[in-house]
CSV table of C-alpha atoms in Angstrom, one decimal:
chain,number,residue,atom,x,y,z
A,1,UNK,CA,122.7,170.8,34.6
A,2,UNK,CA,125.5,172.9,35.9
A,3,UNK,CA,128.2,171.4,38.6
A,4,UNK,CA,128.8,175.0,40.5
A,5,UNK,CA,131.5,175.0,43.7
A,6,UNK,CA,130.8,177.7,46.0
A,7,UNK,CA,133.3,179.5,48.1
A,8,UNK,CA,134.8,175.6,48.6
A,9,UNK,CA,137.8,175.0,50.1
A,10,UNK,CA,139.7,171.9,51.3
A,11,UNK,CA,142.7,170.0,52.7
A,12,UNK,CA,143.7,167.1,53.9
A,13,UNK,CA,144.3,167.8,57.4
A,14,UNK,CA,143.5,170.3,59.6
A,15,UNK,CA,146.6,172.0,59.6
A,16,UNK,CA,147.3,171.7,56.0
A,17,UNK,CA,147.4,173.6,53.2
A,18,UNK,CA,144.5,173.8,51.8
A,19,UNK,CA,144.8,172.3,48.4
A,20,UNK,CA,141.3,174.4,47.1
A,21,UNK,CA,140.7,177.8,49.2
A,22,UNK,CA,137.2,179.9,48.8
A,23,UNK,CA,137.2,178.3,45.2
A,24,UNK,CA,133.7,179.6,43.0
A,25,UNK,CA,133.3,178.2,40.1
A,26,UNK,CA,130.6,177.4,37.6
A,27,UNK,CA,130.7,174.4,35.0
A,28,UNK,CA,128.1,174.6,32.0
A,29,UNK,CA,126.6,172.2,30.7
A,30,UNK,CA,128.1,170.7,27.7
A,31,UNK,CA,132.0,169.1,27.4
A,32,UNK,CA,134.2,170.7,29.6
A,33,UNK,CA,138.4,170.2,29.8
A,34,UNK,CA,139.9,170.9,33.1
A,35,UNK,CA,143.7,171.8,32.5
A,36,UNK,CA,146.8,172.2,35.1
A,37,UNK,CA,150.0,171.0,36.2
A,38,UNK,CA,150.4,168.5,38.8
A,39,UNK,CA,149.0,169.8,41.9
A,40,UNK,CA,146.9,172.2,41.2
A,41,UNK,CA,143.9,170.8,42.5
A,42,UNK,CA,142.4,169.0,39.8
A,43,UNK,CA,141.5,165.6,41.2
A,44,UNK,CA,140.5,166.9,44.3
A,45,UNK,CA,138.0,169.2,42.9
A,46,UNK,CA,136.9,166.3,40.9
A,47,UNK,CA,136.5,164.0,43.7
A,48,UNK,CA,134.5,167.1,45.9
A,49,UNK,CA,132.0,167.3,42.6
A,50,UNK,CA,131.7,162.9,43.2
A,51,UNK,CA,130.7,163.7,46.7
A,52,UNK,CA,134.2,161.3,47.3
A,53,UNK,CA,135.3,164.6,49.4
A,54,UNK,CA,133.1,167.1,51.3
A,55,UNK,CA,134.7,170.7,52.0
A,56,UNK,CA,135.4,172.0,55.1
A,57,UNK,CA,134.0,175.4,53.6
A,58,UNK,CA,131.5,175.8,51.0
A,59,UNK,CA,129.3,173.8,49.5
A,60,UNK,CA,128.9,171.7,46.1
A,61,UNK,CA,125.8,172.0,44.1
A,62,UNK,CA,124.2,170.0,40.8
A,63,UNK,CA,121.5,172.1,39.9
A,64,UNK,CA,119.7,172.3,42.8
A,65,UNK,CA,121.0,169.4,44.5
A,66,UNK,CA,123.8,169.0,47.1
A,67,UNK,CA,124.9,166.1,48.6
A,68,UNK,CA,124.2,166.7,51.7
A,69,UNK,CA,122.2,164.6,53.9
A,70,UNK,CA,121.5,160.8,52.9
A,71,UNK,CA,118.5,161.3,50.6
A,72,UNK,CA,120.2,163.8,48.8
A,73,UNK,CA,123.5,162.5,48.8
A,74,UNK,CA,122.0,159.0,46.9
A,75,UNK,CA,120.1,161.3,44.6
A,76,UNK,CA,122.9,163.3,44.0
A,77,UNK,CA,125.3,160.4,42.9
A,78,UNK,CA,122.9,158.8,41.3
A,79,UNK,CA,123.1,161.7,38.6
A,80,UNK,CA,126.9,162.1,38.6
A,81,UNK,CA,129.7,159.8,37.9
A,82,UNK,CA,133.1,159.3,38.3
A,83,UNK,CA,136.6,157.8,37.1
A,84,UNK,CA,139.2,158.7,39.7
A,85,UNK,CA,142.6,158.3,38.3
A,86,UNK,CA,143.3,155.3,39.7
A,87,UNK,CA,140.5,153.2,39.6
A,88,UNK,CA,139.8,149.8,41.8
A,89,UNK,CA,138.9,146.7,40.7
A,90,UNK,CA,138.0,143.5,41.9
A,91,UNK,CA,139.9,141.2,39.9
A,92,UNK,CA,138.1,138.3,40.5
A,93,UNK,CA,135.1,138.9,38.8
A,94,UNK,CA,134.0,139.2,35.4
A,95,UNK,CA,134.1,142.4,32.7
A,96,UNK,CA,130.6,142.3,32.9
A,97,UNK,CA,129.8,141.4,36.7
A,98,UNK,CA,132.2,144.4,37.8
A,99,UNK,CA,130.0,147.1,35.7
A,100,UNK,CA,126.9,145.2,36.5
A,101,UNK,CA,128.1,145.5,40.4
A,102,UNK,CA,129.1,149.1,39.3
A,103,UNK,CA,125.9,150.1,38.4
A,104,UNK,CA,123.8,148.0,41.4
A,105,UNK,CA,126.3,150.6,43.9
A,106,UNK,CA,124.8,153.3,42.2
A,107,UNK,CA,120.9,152.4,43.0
A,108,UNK,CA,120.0,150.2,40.0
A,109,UNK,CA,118.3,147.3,40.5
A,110,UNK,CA,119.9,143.8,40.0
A,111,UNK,CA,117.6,143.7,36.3
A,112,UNK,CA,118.3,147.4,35.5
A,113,UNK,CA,121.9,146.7,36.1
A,114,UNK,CA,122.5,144.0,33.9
A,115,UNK,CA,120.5,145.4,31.4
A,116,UNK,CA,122.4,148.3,30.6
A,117,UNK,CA,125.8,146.5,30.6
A,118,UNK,CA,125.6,145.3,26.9
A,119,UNK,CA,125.5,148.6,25.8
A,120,UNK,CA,128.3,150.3,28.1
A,121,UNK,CA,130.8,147.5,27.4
A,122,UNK,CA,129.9,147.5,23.6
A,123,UNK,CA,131.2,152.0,23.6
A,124,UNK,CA,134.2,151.2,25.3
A,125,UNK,CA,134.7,147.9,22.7
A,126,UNK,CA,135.5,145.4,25.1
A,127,UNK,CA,132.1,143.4,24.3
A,128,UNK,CA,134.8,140.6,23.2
A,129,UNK,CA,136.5,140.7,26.5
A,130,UNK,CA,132.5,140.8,28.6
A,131,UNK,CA,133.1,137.2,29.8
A,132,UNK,CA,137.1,137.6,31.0
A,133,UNK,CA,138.1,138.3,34.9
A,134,UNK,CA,139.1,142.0,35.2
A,135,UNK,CA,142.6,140.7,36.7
A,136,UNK,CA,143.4,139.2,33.4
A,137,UNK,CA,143.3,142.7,31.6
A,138,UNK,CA,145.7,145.3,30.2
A,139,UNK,CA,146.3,148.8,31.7
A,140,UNK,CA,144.4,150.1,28.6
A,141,UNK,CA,141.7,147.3,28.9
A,142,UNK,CA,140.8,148.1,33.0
A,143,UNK,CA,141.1,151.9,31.9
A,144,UNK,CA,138.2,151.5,29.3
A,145,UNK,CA,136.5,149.4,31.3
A,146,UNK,CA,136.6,152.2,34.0
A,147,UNK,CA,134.7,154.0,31.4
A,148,UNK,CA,132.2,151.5,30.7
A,149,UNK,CA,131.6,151.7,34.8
A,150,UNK,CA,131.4,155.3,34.5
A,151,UNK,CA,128.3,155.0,31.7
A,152,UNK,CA,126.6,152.1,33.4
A,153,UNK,CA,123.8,154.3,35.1
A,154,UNK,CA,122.7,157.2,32.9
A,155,UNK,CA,124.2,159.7,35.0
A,156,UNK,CA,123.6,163.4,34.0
A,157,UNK,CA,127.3,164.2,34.5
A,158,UNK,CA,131.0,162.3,34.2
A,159,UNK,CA,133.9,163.2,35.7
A,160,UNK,CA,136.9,161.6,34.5
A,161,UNK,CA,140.3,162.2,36.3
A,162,UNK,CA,142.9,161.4,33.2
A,163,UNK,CA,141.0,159.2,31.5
A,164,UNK,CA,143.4,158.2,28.5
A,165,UNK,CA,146.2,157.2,30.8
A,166,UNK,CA,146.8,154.2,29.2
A,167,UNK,CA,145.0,154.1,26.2
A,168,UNK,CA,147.0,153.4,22.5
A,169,UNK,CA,146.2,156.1,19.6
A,170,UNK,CA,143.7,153.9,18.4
A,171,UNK,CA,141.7,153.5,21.8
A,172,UNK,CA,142.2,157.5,22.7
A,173,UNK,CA,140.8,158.1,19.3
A,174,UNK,CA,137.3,155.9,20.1
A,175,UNK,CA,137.4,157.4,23.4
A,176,UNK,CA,137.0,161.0,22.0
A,177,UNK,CA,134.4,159.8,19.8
A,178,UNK,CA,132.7,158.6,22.7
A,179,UNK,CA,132.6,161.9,24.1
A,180,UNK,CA,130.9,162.9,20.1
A,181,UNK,CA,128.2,160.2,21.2
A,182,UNK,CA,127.4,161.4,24.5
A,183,UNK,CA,127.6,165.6,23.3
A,184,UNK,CA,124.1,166.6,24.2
A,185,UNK,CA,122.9,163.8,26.0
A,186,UNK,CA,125.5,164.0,29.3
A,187,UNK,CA,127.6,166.8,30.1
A,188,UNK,CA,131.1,165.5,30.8
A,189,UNK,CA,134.5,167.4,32.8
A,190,UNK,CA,137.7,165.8,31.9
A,191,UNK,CA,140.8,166.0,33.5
A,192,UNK,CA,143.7,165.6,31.2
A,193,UNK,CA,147.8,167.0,30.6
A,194,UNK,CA,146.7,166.2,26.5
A,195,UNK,CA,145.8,169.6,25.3
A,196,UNK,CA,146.1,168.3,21.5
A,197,UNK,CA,142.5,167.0,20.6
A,198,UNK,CA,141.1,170.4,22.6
A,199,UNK,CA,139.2,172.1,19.4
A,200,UNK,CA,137.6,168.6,18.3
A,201,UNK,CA,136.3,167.4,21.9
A,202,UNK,CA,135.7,170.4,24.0
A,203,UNK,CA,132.9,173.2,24.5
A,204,UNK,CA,134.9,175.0,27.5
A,205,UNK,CA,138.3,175.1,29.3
A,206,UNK,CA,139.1,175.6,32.6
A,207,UNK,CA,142.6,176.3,33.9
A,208,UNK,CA,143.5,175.3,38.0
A,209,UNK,CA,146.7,176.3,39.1
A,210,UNK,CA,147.6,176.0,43.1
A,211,UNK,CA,143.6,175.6,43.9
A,212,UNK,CA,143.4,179.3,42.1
A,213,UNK,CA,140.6,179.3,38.9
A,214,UNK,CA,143.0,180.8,35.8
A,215,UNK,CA,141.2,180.7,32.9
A,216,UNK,CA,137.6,179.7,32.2
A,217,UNK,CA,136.2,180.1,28.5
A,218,UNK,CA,136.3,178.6,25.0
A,219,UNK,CA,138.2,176.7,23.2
A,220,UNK,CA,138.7,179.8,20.9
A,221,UNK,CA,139.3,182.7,23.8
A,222,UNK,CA,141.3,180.1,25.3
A,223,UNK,CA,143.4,179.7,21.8
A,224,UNK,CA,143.7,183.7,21.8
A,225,UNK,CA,146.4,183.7,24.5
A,226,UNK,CA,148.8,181.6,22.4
A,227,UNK,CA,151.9,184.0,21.1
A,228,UNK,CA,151.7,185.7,18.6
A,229,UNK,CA,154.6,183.7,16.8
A,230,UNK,CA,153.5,180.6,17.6
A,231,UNK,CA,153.4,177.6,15.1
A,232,UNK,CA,149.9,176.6,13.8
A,233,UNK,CA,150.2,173.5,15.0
A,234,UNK,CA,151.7,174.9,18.5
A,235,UNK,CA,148.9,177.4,19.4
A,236,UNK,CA,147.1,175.2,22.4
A,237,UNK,CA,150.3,174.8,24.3
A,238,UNK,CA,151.3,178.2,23.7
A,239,UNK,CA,148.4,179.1,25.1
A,240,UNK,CA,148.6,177.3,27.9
A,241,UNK,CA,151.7,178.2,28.9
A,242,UNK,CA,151.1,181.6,28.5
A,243,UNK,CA,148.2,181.5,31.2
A,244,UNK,CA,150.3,179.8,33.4
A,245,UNK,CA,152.9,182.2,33.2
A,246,UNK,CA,151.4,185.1,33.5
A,247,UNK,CA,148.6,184.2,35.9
A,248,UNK,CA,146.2,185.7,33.9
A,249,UNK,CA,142.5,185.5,35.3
């Protein structure tokens, strides 16, 4: 189910820049990396595609849904979810209560909530940690159990705004073969600076550079704008900077 942005743009006040302006763009289905440098507009076109942000132009669409209107906007999150980049927390409760209070916000029911936390706590492997307050957690714990939040409901599509922020070699590495798991099942647009784990993770990439769509493609078109020169090992950054630099659409 494709996330499309039509002719959206937004800012944050009405006499401001707008940080996205007459943006179109289509995601496909499947694992999508969204690439630029700070500023470019990436969490806010994250947050617009969580129906966080509405545009002052445009309009958002999931299929044929757009989350406009109550009905529609509770259908529409109900199929999409997100991880902002910095996520909030209610310290107080439990591992488990928090994604089972997650889930309830999204239009579970109490039972169907609670149900399905075994199973997103257990992908994110804090199962050991289900019964401890959230307060008492590391930065890499909360960040994963963001995650688990994030898979609670079933939705169709996750956004996640930097998700291995955080995160130790070992947990980035069971967090990409989370993404492995879900390949097929939930289509997934991450938000990341780490280019180096690209060719194992990703279907597309997209490139956002001051609000302005750069580069949308594969993984291998993408790699084809690295230099010529370039180290094996140095090809993805090449290429990225060479997008960048050029402003090549």
């Amino acid at each position: 189910m494709p996330l499309q942005y039509e002719s959206c743009t937004f800012s944050y006040s009405r006499r401001g820049r707008p940080v996205l302006n007459g943006l179109d763009v289509s995601f496909a289905s499947g694992h999508t990396v969204l690439l630029g440098p700070n500023g470019a507009g990436k969490s806010t076109l994250l947050a617009l595609g969580a129906s966080a942000y509405r545009p002052q132009d445009g309009v958002v669409r999931l299929g044929r849904l757009s989350p406009v209107g109550r009905t529609a906007l509770r259908s529409y999150r109900r199929k999409v979810s997100w991880l902002p980049q910095n996520p909030q927390f209610l310290s107080g409760m439990t591992c488990r209560e928090h994604i089972a209070y997650v889930g309830w916000l999204k239009g579970m029911s109490e039972r169907e909530a609670w149900r399905a936390v075994p199973q997103a706590i257990e992908r994110v492997g804090l199962t050991e940690k289900r019964k401890d307050k959230v307060g008492t957690l590391s930065g890499g714990q909360r960040q994963r159990l963001a995650i688990a939040q994030a898979l609670v409901h079933d939705a169709q599509l996750l956004l996640l705004d930097e998700p291995t922020v955080g995160l130790d070699p070992m947990q980035r590495r069971r967090f990409l073969d989370l993404l492995d798991e879900l390949r097929g099942s939930v289509s997934v647009i991450v938000s990341t600076h780490d280019i180096t784990d690209l060719d194992q993770a990703f279907d597309e990439v997209v490139v956002l550079e001051n609000g302005t769509l750069r580069f949308q493609g594969t993984v291998a078109q993408f790699e084809s704008h690295a230099d010529y020169n370039c180290a094996p090992g140095r090809r993805l950054e090449s290429a990225y900077t060479t997008l960048l630099r050029t402003g090549e659409l």
